């Protein structure tokens, strides 16, 4: 019996990916439930307490220097630095220790080292060209427990923050407001969570590297221009989220392991680049955009992956590549012009969905003209679904679809004029049809349709309505059927 596959609409894909947001919301609750370390200071520091206050005139070339060290449990250090060019080194050895630092000024250096479990460090910086390095080293523990915490709030320009957390369950939350700041977070093994709760300003760089089996890297808001965020997870059950607002932003994801989920969410702005790379199984990827001149790229290698890229804007480039079986790849260009879309899948029982100018947007509808869509599938029982035009026709598009293998389906629904469609199928029992395997429908003037099938038992059925159109169907093999109606 001929293999049939139900066509998949973009709304289904969005619903599948939206379901993942419940997990994100749960993790947001975890983050929000962590109290401020500053408010915990006197309560948690039941052992020894050091209160250090250093004040130096602004503009000093050489400021004050302090070296602090505590051994034992439930110790606390409160550090207040006012002025420029101060140096602070704070060490704690033991468990349940607390460090709180408040730094006001420029070109200060703070180095914090905590060795133990359930240690807390919070640093608040207001100034420029400050350097803060936090190291937390602790042992692992029961599944799902958060041990060491690092909270950092930076306001100013040219600051450098480095957070290094060792084995166990560590948690880092960072907020940056300013220009040309650098944040580097390293977490290794087991249960880690890293958050960029806010990044406001231009020219900031954030790099997060995680290794373990249950990591979360989240950047909830990036506002500004020319910011770069790079996240890498090595392990299982990794989650990455994000929201970007601004221009000339660059975001890159890379995950290696199982059950990974990467979501950029809706990001607004121009000239942005978002890249997601996942190697493993059961991966999900989503990219949304509202802006111009953006580039997206999703690469997934593994099984049961879902890839999605959406756009509302101009001059966007999409590229989706998946290698494996039972994958779903989708690009939805709701509104825009001169976009280039490339989708490639290798494996069996994959579904590919490319849409332009679909959906409803009041009486005017969506517009998507002069787009280039290049889609290829290699394998068996694959389905390629192409939708051009909705309530408003989509015109002057170039569509190139190639399938290699057996029992593949190309599903076409085209509404617009002066579109060029080139289809190539190589294999047996392949179909070129329409929605729900009914006849394909092409509507518009000046259309060019070229279909080539090489193999046996292939089928082409559909209709083209409009003036000035041309149809070319070539079938090489036995027991092929072609039924085309032109009106």
CSV table of C-alpha atoms in Angstrom, one decimal:
chain,number,residue,atom,x,y,z
A,1,UNK,CA,0.0,0.0,0.0
A,2,UNK,CA,1.2,3.5,-0.9
A,3,UNK,CA,2.9,5.2,2.1
A,4,UNK,CA,0.9,8.3,3.2
A,5,UNK,CA,1.9,11.0,5.6
A,6,UNK,CA,-0.3,13.7,7.0
A,7,UNK,CA,0.9,17.2,6.2
A,8,UNK,CA,2.2,19.2,9.1
A,9,UNK,CA,1.2,22.9,9.4
A,10,UNK,CA,3.4,25.4,11.0
A,11,UNK,CA,0.9,25.9,13.8
A,12,UNK,CA,1.6,22.3,14.9
A,13,UNK,CA,5.3,22.9,15.0
A,14,UNK,CA,4.8,26.1,17.0
A,15,UNK,CA,2.6,24.2,19.4
A,16,UNK,CA,5.1,21.4,19.9
A,17,UNK,CA,7.8,23.9,20.7
A,18,UNK,CA,5.6,26.1,22.8
A,19,UNK,CA,4.9,23.1,25.0
A,20,UNK,CA,8.6,23.3,26.0
A,21,UNK,CA,8.1,26.7,27.5
A,22,UNK,CA,6.4,25.1,30.5
A,23,UNK,CA,9.7,23.6,31.4
A,24,UNK,CA,11.3,27.0,31.0
A,25,UNK,CA,8.8,28.6,33.3
A,26,UNK,CA,9.5,26.0,35.9
A,27,UNK,CA,13.2,26.8,35.7
A,28,UNK,CA,12.4,30.5,35.9
A,29,UNK,CA,10.6,29.8,39.2
A,30,UNK,CA,13.7,28.1,40.5
A,31,UNK,CA,15.7,31.1,39.6
A,32,UNK,CA,13.2,33.6,41.2
A,33,UNK,CA,13.0,31.5,44.4
A,34,UNK,CA,16.7,31.9,45.1
A,35,UNK,CA,16.9,34.8,47.6
A,36,UNK,CA,19.4,37.6,47.5
A,37,UNK,CA,22.7,36.7,49.1
A,38,UNK,CA,23.0,40.1,50.5
A,39,UNK,CA,19.8,39.6,52.5
A,40,UNK,CA,21.0,36.2,53.6
A,41,UNK,CA,24.3,37.5,54.8
A,42,UNK,CA,23.8,37.9,58.6
A,43,UNK,CA,21.5,34.9,58.7
A,44,UNK,CA,23.7,32.4,57.0
A,45,UNK,CA,27.0,33.7,58.4
A,46,UNK,CA,26.5,32.2,61.8
A,47,UNK,CA,30.3,31.6,62.2
A,48,UNK,CA,33.0,34.2,61.8
A,49,UNK,CA,32.3,37.5,60.1
A,50,UNK,CA,34.6,39.9,58.3
A,51,UNK,CA,33.4,43.3,57.4
A,52,UNK,CA,35.9,45.1,55.1
A,53,UNK,CA,35.4,48.7,53.9
A,54,UNK,CA,38.1,50.4,51.8
A,55,UNK,CA,37.7,53.9,50.4
A,56,UNK,CA,40.2,55.6,48.2
A,57,UNK,CA,40.0,58.9,46.2
A,58,UNK,CA,38.8,58.6,42.7
A,59,UNK,CA,41.5,58.7,40.1
A,60,UNK,CA,44.1,56.8,42.1
A,61,UNK,CA,46.7,55.0,40.0
A,62,UNK,CA,47.3,52.6,43.0
A,63,UNK,CA,44.6,52.0,45.5
A,64,UNK,CA,44.2,49.7,48.5
A,65,UNK,CA,44.9,46.0,48.7
A,66,UNK,CA,43.2,43.4,50.9
A,67,UNK,CA,43.7,39.7,51.4
A,68,UNK,CA,41.0,37.8,53.3
A,69,UNK,CA,41.0,34.1,54.3
A,70,UNK,CA,38.5,32.1,56.3
A,71,UNK,CA,38.5,28.4,57.3
A,72,UNK,CA,35.5,26.5,58.6
A,73,UNK,CA,31.8,26.6,58.1
A,74,UNK,CA,29.1,29.3,58.2
A,75,UNK,CA,31.6,32.1,57.8
A,76,UNK,CA,30.8,35.5,56.1
A,77,UNK,CA,32.7,38.2,54.4
A,78,UNK,CA,31.2,41.6,53.5
A,79,UNK,CA,33.4,43.7,51.3
A,80,UNK,CA,32.8,47.3,50.4
A,81,UNK,CA,35.2,49.0,48.0
A,82,UNK,CA,34.9,52.7,47.1
A,83,UNK,CA,37.4,54.2,44.7
A,84,UNK,CA,39.8,53.2,42.0
A,85,UNK,CA,42.6,50.7,41.5
A,86,UNK,CA,41.8,48.6,44.6
A,87,UNK,CA,42.7,44.9,44.8
A,88,UNK,CA,40.8,42.3,46.9
A,89,UNK,CA,41.5,38.6,47.3
A,90,UNK,CA,39.0,36.6,49.4
A,91,UNK,CA,39.3,32.9,50.2
A,92,UNK,CA,36.9,30.6,52.1
A,93,UNK,CA,37.5,27.0,52.9
A,94,UNK,CA,34.5,25.1,54.2
A,95,UNK,CA,30.8,24.8,53.8
A,96,UNK,CA,27.9,27.2,54.0
A,97,UNK,CA,30.1,30.3,53.6
A,98,UNK,CA,28.9,33.7,52.3
A,99,UNK,CA,30.7,36.5,50.4
A,100,UNK,CA,29.1,39.7,49.5
A,101,UNK,CA,31.0,42.4,47.6
A,102,UNK,CA,29.9,46.0,46.8
A,103,UNK,CA,32.3,47.7,44.5
A,104,UNK,CA,32.0,51.4,43.4
A,105,UNK,CA,34.8,52.8,41.2
A,106,UNK,CA,37.0,51.9,38.3
A,107,UNK,CA,39.9,49.5,37.5
A,108,UNK,CA,39.3,47.4,40.7
A,109,UNK,CA,40.4,43.8,40.9
A,110,UNK,CA,38.5,41.2,42.9
A,111,UNK,CA,39.4,37.5,43.2
A,112,UNK,CA,37.1,35.2,45.1
A,113,UNK,CA,37.8,31.5,45.9
A,114,UNK,CA,35.4,29.3,47.8
A,115,UNK,CA,36.2,25.6,48.4
A,116,UNK,CA,33.3,23.6,49.8
A,117,UNK,CA,29.6,23.1,49.3
A,118,UNK,CA,26.6,25.4,49.7
A,119,UNK,CA,28.7,28.5,49.4
A,120,UNK,CA,27.3,31.8,48.2
A,121,UNK,CA,28.9,34.7,46.5
A,122,UNK,CA,27.3,38.0,45.3
A,123,UNK,CA,29.2,40.8,43.6
A,124,UNK,CA,27.7,44.2,42.8
A,125,UNK,CA,29.8,46.4,40.6
A,126,UNK,CA,29.2,50.0,39.7
A,127,UNK,CA,32.0,51.4,37.6
A,128,UNK,CA,34.2,50.6,34.6
A,129,UNK,CA,37.2,48.4,33.7
A,130,UNK,CA,36.8,46.3,36.8
A,131,UNK,CA,37.9,42.6,36.9
A,132,UNK,CA,36.1,40.0,39.0
A,133,UNK,CA,37.0,36.4,39.1
A,134,UNK,CA,35.0,33.9,41.1
A,135,UNK,CA,35.9,30.3,41.7
A,136,UNK,CA,33.6,27.9,43.5
A,137,UNK,CA,34.8,24.3,44.0
A,138,UNK,CA,32.5,21.8,45.7
A,139,UNK,CA,31.7,18.1,45.7
A,140,UNK,CA,28.7,16.5,44.1
A,141,UNK,CA,25.6,15.6,46.1
A,142,UNK,CA,22.1,14.2,45.8
A,143,UNK,CA,20.4,14.4,42.4
A,144,UNK,CA,18.9,17.8,41.7
A,145,UNK,CA,20.4,19.8,44.6
A,146,UNK,CA,21.9,23.3,44.1
A,147,UNK,CA,25.0,23.8,46.2
A,148,UNK,CA,27.1,26.8,45.3
A,149,UNK,CA,25.5,30.0,44.1
A,150,UNK,CA,27.0,33.0,42.3
A,151,UNK,CA,25.0,36.2,41.8
A,152,UNK,CA,26.6,39.1,39.9
A,153,UNK,CA,25.3,42.6,39.0
A,154,UNK,CA,27.5,44.8,36.8
A,155,UNK,CA,26.7,48.4,35.9
A,156,UNK,CA,29.4,50.1,33.8
A,157,UNK,CA,31.6,49.7,30.9
A,158,UNK,CA,34.6,47.5,30.0
A,159,UNK,CA,34.2,45.1,33.0
A,160,UNK,CA,35.4,41.5,33.0
A,161,UNK,CA,33.6,38.8,35.0
A,162,UNK,CA,34.8,35.2,35.1
A,163,UNK,CA,32.9,32.6,37.0
A,164,UNK,CA,34.4,29.1,37.4
A,165,UNK,CA,32.3,26.5,39.2
A,166,UNK,CA,33.5,22.9,39.8
A,167,UNK,CA,31.7,19.6,40.3
A,168,UNK,CA,28.4,19.3,42.2
A,169,UNK,CA,25.3,21.5,41.8
A,170,UNK,CA,26.1,25.1,41.0
A,171,UNK,CA,24.0,28.0,40.1
A,172,UNK,CA,25.0,31.4,38.5
A,173,UNK,CA,22.9,34.4,37.8
A,174,UNK,CA,24.3,37.5,36.1
A,175,UNK,CA,23.0,40.9,35.2
A,176,UNK,CA,25.0,43.3,33.0
A,177,UNK,CA,24.2,46.9,32.2
A,178,UNK,CA,26.8,48.8,30.2
A,179,UNK,CA,29.1,48.7,27.2
A,180,UNK,CA,31.9,46.3,26.1
A,181,UNK,CA,31.6,44.0,29.1
A,182,UNK,CA,32.9,40.5,29.1
A,183,UNK,CA,31.3,37.6,31.0
A,184,UNK,CA,32.7,34.1,31.0
A,185,UNK,CA,31.0,31.2,32.9
A,186,UNK,CA,32.4,27.7,33.2
A,187,UNK,CA,30.5,24.9,34.9
A,188,UNK,CA,31.6,21.3,34.8
A,189,UNK,CA,29.8,18.0,35.6
A,190,UNK,CA,26.4,17.2,37.1
A,191,UNK,CA,23.7,19.6,38.0
A,192,UNK,CA,24.4,23.2,36.9
A,193,UNK,CA,22.3,26.2,36.0
A,194,UNK,CA,23.5,29.4,34.5
A,195,UNK,CA,21.4,32.5,33.9
A,196,UNK,CA,22.0,35.9,32.1
A,197,UNK,CA,18.9,37.6,33.6
A,198,UNK,CA,19.6,40.9,31.8
A,199,UNK,CA,22.2,42.2,29.3
A,200,UNK,CA,21.6,45.8,28.5
A,201,UNK,CA,24.1,47.8,26.4
A,202,UNK,CA,26.3,47.5,23.3
A,203,UNK,CA,29.3,45.5,22.4
A,204,UNK,CA,29.0,43.0,25.3
A,205,UNK,CA,30.4,39.4,25.1
A,206,UNK,CA,29.0,36.5,27.0
A,207,UNK,CA,30.4,33.0,26.9
A,208,UNK,CA,29.0,30.0,28.9
A,209,UNK,CA,30.5,26.5,28.8
A,210,UNK,CA,28.8,23.6,30.7
A,211,UNK,CA,29.8,20.0,30.9
A,212,UNK,CA,27.6,17.4,32.7
A,213,UNK,CA,24.2,15.8,32.3
A,214,UNK,CA,21.7,18.3,33.5
A,215,UNK,CA,22.7,21.8,32.5
A,216,UNK,CA,20.6,24.9,31.9
A,217,UNK,CA,21.9,28.0,30.2
A,218,UNK,CA,19.4,30.8,29.9
A,219,UNK,CA,19.7,34.4,28.7
A,220,UNK,CA,16.3,36.0,29.3
A,221,UNK,CA,16.9,39.4,27.7
A,222,UNK,CA,19.6,41.0,25.6
A,223,UNK,CA,19.0,44.6,24.7
A,224,UNK,CA,21.5,46.6,22.7
A,225,UNK,CA,23.7,46.4,19.6
A,226,UNK,CA,26.7,44.4,18.6
A,227,UNK,CA,26.3,41.9,21.5
A,228,UNK,CA,27.7,38.4,21.2
A,229,UNK,CA,26.5,35.4,23.2
A,230,UNK,CA,28.1,31.9,22.9
A,231,UNK,CA,26.7,29.0,24.8
A,232,UNK,CA,28.1,25.4,24.8
A,233,UNK,CA,26.8,22.4,26.6
A,234,UNK,CA,28.4,19.0,26.7
A,235,UNK,CA,26.2,16.3,28.3
A,236,UNK,CA,22.6,15.3,28.6
A,237,UNK,CA,19.3,17.0,29.5
A,238,UNK,CA,20.6,20.5,28.5
A,239,UNK,CA,18.3,23.4,28.0
A,240,UNK,CA,19.1,26.8,26.5
A,241,UNK,CA,16.6,29.7,26.2
A,242,UNK,CA,16.9,33.3,25.2
A,243,UNK,CA,15.4,36.6,24.1
A,244,UNK,CA,17.2,39.3,22.1
A,245,UNK,CA,16.3,42.9,21.4
A,246,UNK,CA,18.6,45.1,19.4
A,247,UNK,CA,20.7,45.3,16.3
A,248,UNK,CA,23.8,43.5,15.0
A,249,UNK,CA,23.6,40.8,17.7
A,250,UNK,CA,25.3,37.4,17.3
A,251,UNK,CA,24.0,34.4,19.3
A,252,UNK,CA,25.5,30.9,18.9
A,253,UNK,CA,24.4,27.6,20.6
A,254,UNK,CA,26.2,24.3,20.6
A,255,UNK,CA,25.1,21.2,22.5
A,256,UNK,CA,26.5,17.7,22.4
A,257,UNK,CA,24.5,15.0,24.2
A,258,UNK,CA,20.9,13.8,24.6
A,259,UNK,CA,17.5,15.4,25.2
A,260,UNK,CA,18.8,18.9,24.4
A,261,UNK,CA,16.4,21.8,23.8
A,262,UNK,CA,17.6,25.2,22.4
A,263,UNK,CA,15.2,28.1,22.0
A,264,UNK,CA,16.1,31.7,21.0
A,265,UNK,CA,12.5,32.8,21.3
A,266,UNK,CA,11.3,36.0,19.6
A,267,UNK,CA,14.2,38.4,19.1
A,268,UNK,CA,13.8,41.8,17.5
A,269,UNK,CA,16.3,43.8,15.5
A,270,UNK,CA,18.4,44.0,12.4
A,271,UNK,CA,21.6,42.3,11.2
A,272,UNK,CA,21.3,39.6,13.8
A,273,UNK,CA,22.9,36.1,13.5
A,274,UNK,CA,21.6,33.1,15.5
A,275,UNK,CA,23.1,29.7,15.1
A,276,UNK,CA,22.1,26.5,16.8
A,277,UNK,CA,24.1,23.2,16.6
A,278,UNK,CA,23.0,20.1,18.4
A,279,UNK,CA,24.6,16.7,18.1
A,280,UNK,CA,22.7,13.9,19.8
A,281,UNK,CA,19.1,12.6,20.0
A,282,UNK,CA,15.7,14.0,21.0
A,283,UNK,CA,16.8,17.6,20.3
A,284,UNK,CA,14.5,20.5,19.7
A,285,UNK,CA,15.5,23.9,18.2
A,286,UNK,CA,13.5,27.0,17.6
A,287,UNK,CA,14.5,30.4,16.2
A,288,UNK,CA,12.0,33.3,16.0
A,289,UNK,CA,12.8,36.8,14.6
A,290,UNK,CA,11.2,40.2,14.0
A,291,UNK,CA,13.6,42.4,12.0
A,292,UNK,CA,15.7,42.7,8.9
A,293,UNK,CA,18.9,41.2,7.4
A,294,UNK,CA,19.1,38.3,9.9
A,295,UNK,CA,20.9,35.0,9.4
A,296,UNK,CA,19.7,31.8,11.1
A,297,UNK,CA,21.3,28.4,10.9
A,298,UNK,CA,20.1,25.2,12.6
A,299,UNK,CA,22.1,22.0,12.4
A,300,UNK,CA,21.0,18.9,14.2
A,301,UNK,CA,22.6,15.5,13.8
A,302,UNK,CA,20.8,12.6,15.6
A,303,UNK,CA,17.3,11.2,15.8
A,304,UNK,CA,13.8,12.6,16.6
A,305,UNK,CA,14.9,16.2,16.1
A,306,UNK,CA,12.6,19.2,15.5
A,307,UNK,CA,14.0,22.3,13.8
A,308,UNK,CA,12.1,25.5,13.3
A,309,UNK,CA,13.0,29.0,12.0
A,310,UNK,CA,10.5,31.8,11.6
A,311,UNK,CA,10.8,35.4,10.4
A,312,UNK,CA,8.9,38.6,10.0
A,313,UNK,CA,11.2,41.0,8.1
A,314,UNK,CA,13.5,41.4,5.1
A,315,UNK,CA,16.6,39.9,3.6
A,316,UNK,CA,16.8,36.9,6.0
A,317,UNK,CA,18.9,33.8,5.3
A,318,UNK,CA,17.7,30.5,6.8
A,319,UNK,CA,19.6,27.3,6.8
A,320,UNK,CA,18.4,24.1,8.4
A,321,UNK,CA,20.2,20.8,8.2
A,322,UNK,CA,19.2,17.5,9.9
A,323,UNK,CA,20.8,14.1,9.7
A,324,UNK,CA,18.8,11.3,11.1
A,325,UNK,CA,15.4,9.7,11.1
A,326,UNK,CA,11.9,10.9,12.1
A,327,UNK,CA,13.0,14.5,12.0
A,328,UNK,CA,10.8,17.6,11.4
A,329,UNK,CA,12.3,20.7,9.9
A,330,UNK,CA,10.4,23.9,9.3
A,331,UNK,CA,11.0,27.4,8.1
A,332,UNK,CA,8.2,29.9,8.2
A,333,UNK,CA,8.7,33.2,6.6
A,334,UNK,CA,5.5,35.0,7.5
A,335,UNK,CA,6.3,38.4,6.1
A,336,UNK,CA,9.4,39.5,4.1
A,337,UNK,CA,11.2,39.8,0.9
A,338,UNK,CA,14.5,38.6,-0.7
A,339,UNK,CA,14.9,35.7,1.8
A,340,UNK,CA,17.1,32.7,1.1
A,341,UNK,CA,16.0,29.5,2.7
A,342,UNK,CA,17.9,26.2,2.6
A,343,UNK,CA,16.6,23.0,4.1
A,344,UNK,CA,18.5,19.7,4.0
A,345,UNK,CA,17.5,16.4,5.6
A,346,UNK,CA,19.2,13.0,5.4
A,347,UNK,CA,17.4,9.9,6.8
A,348,UNK,CA,14.0,8.3,6.7
A,349,UNK,CA,10.5,9.4,7.6
A,350,UNK,CA,11.5,13.0,7.8
A,351,UNK,CA,9.1,15.9,7.3
A,352,UNK,CA,10.2,19.2,5.8
A,353,UNK,CA,8.0,22.3,5.8
A,354,UNK,CA,8.7,25.6,4.0
A,355,UNK,CA,6.2,28.4,4.1
A,356,UNK,CA,6.2,32.0,2.8
A,357,UNK,CA,3.5,34.6,3.1
A,358,UNK,CA,1.1,32.3,5.1
A,359,UNK,CA,-1.3,33.1,7.8
A,360,UNK,CA,-3.6,36.0,8.4
A,361,UNK,CA,-2.8,39.6,9.3
A,362,UNK,CA,-6.0,41.6,9.0
A,363,UNK,CA,-7.4,42.4,5.6
A,364,UNK,CA,-4.0,42.9,4.0
A,365,UNK,CA,-2.5,39.6,4.9
A,366,UNK,CA,1.2,38.8,4.9
A,367,UNK,CA,3.6,39.6,2.0
A,368,UNK,CA,6.5,37.4,1.1
A,369,UNK,CA,7.9,38.0,-2.4
A,370,UNK,CA,11.2,37.4,-4.2
A,371,UNK,CA,12.3,34.5,-2.0
A,372,UNK,CA,14.6,31.6,-2.8
A,373,UNK,CA,13.7,28.3,-1.3
A,374,UNK,CA,16.1,25.3,-1.7
A,375,UNK,CA,15.0,22.0,-0.1
A,376,UNK,CA,16.5,18.6,-0.4
A,377,UNK,CA,15.8,15.2,1.3
A,378,UNK,CA,17.8,12.0,1.0
A,379,UNK,CA,16.2,8.9,2.3
A,380,UNK,CA,12.9,7.0,2.2
A,381,UNK,CA,9.3,7.9,3.3
A,382,UNK,CA,10.1,11.6,3.5
A,383,UNK,CA,7.5,14.4,3.1
A,384,UNK,CA,8.2,17.9,1.8
A,385,UNK,CA,5.4,20.4,2.3
A,386,UNK,CA,5.7,23.7,0.5
A,387,UNK,CA,3.3,26.6,1.1
A,388,UNK,CA,3.6,29.9,-0.8
A,389,UNK,CA,0.9,32.6,-0.3
A,390,UNK,CA,-2.0,32.8,2.0
A,391,UNK,CA,-4.6,35.6,2.1
A,392,UNK,CA,-2.1,37.6,0.0
A,393,UNK,CA,-0.4,36.0,-3.0
A,394,UNK,CA,3.4,35.4,-2.9
A,395,UNK,CA,5.1,36.4,-6.1
A,396,UNK,CA,8.5,36.2,-7.9
A,397,UNK,CA,9.7,33.2,-5.7
A,398,UNK,CA,12.2,30.6,-6.8
A,399,UNK,CA,11.6,27.1,-5.5
A,400,UNK,CA,13.9,24.1,-5.9
A,401,UNK,CA,13.0,20.8,-4.3
A,402,UNK,CA,14.9,17.5,-4.7
A,403,UNK,CA,14.2,14.1,-3.1
A,404,UNK,CA,16.3,11.0,-3.5
A,405,UNK,CA,14.9,7.7,-2.2
A,406,UNK,CA,11.6,5.8,-2.3
A,407,UNK,CA,8.1,6.5,-1.0
A,408,UNK,CA,8.6,10.2,-0.8
A,409,UNK,CA,6.0,12.9,-1.1
A,410,UNK,CA,6.1,16.5,-2.2
A,411,UNK,CA,3.1,18.5,-1.2
A,412,UNK,CA,2.5,21.8,-3.1
A,413,UNK,CA,0.1,24.7,-2.5
A,414,UNK,CA,1.2,27.8,-4.4
A,415,UNK,CA,-0.7,31.1,-4.7
A,416,UNK,CA,1.0,33.9,-6.5
A,417,UNK,CA,2.4,35.0,-9.9
A,418,UNK,CA,5.8,34.7,-11.7
A,419,UNK,CA,7.0,31.9,-9.5
A,420,UNK,CA,9.5,29.4,-10.7
A,421,UNK,CA,9.2,25.8,-9.4
A,422,UNK,CA,11.7,23.1,-10.1
A,423,UNK,CA,11.1,19.6,-8.7
A,424,UNK,CA,13.3,16.5,-8.9
A,425,UNK,CA,12.5,13.1,-7.6
A,426,UNK,CA,14.8,10.1,-8.0
A,427,UNK,CA,13.5,6.7,-6.8
A,428,UNK,CA,10.4,4.6,-6.8
A,429,UNK,CA,6.8,5.2,-5.6
A,430,UNK,CA,7.3,9.0,-5.2
A,431,UNK,CA,4.4,11.5,-5.4
A,432,UNK,CA,4.0,15.1,-6.3
A,433,UNK,CA,0.6,16.0,-4.9
A,434,UNK,CA,-1.2,18.6,-2.8
A,435,UNK,CA,-2.6,18.8,0.8
A,436,UNK,CA,-3.6,15.5,2.3
A,437,UNK,CA,-2.1,13.7,-0.8
A,438,UNK,CA,-4.9,15.3,-2.9
A,439,UNK,CA,-4.0,17.1,-6.2
A,440,UNK,CA,-1.5,19.9,-6.0
A,441,UNK,CA,-2.9,23.4,-6.5
A,442,UNK,CA,-0.9,26.2,-8.3
A,443,UNK,CA,-2.6,29.5,-8.8
A,444,UNK,CA,-1.2,32.6,-10.5
A,445,UNK,CA,0.1,34.1,-13.8
A,446,UNK,CA,3.4,33.6,-15.4
A,447,UNK,CA,4.1,30.5,-13.5
A,448,UNK,CA,6.9,28.0,-14.5
A,449,UNK,CA,6.6,24.4,-13.3
A,450,UNK,CA,9.2,21.8,-14.1
A,451,UNK,CA,8.9,18.2,-12.6
A,452,UNK,CA,11.4,15.4,-13.3
A,453,UNK,CA,10.9,11.9,-11.9
A,454,UNK,CA,13.3,9.0,-12.4
A,455,UNK,CA,12.1,5.6,-11.3
A,456,UNK,CA,9.0,3.4,-11.2
A,457,UNK,CA,5.5,3.8,-10.0
A,458,UNK,CA,5.7,7.6,-9.6
A,459,UNK,CA,2.8,10.0,-9.6
A,460,UNK,CA,2.2,13.6,-10.5
A,461,UNK,CA,-1.3,15.0,-10.1
A,462,UNK,CA,-2.5,18.6,-9.9
A,463,UNK,CA,-3.7,21.7,-11.5
A,464,UNK,CA,-2.4,25.1,-12.6
A,465,UNK,CA,-4.7,28.1,-13.1
A,466,UNK,CA,-3.7,31.4,-14.6
A,467,UNK,CA,-2.3,32.9,-17.8
A,468,UNK,CA,1.1,32.7,-19.3
A,469,UNK,CA,2.2,29.6,-17.4
A,470,UNK,CA,4.4,26.7,-18.5
A,471,UNK,CA,4.5,23.1,-17.4
A,472,UNK,CA,7.1,20.5,-18.0
A,473,UNK,CA,6.8,17.0,-16.7
A,474,UNK,CA,9.4,14.3,-17.4
A,475,UNK,CA,9.1,10.8,-16.1
A,476,UNK,CA,11.7,8.1,-16.8
A,477,UNK,CA,10.8,4.6,-15.7
A,478,UNK,CA,7.8,2.2,-15.7
A,479,UNK,CA,4.2,2.4,-14.4
A,480,UNK,CA,4.4,6.2,-13.8
A,481,UNK,CA,1.3,8.4,-13.9
A,482,UNK,CA,1.0,12.2,-14.7
A,483,UNK,CA,-2.3,14.1,-14.5
A,484,UNK,CA,-2.0,17.9,-15.0
A,485,UNK,CA,-4.9,20.3,-15.6
A,486,UNK,CA,-4.2,23.8,-16.9
A,487,UNK,CA,-6.8,26.5,-16.8
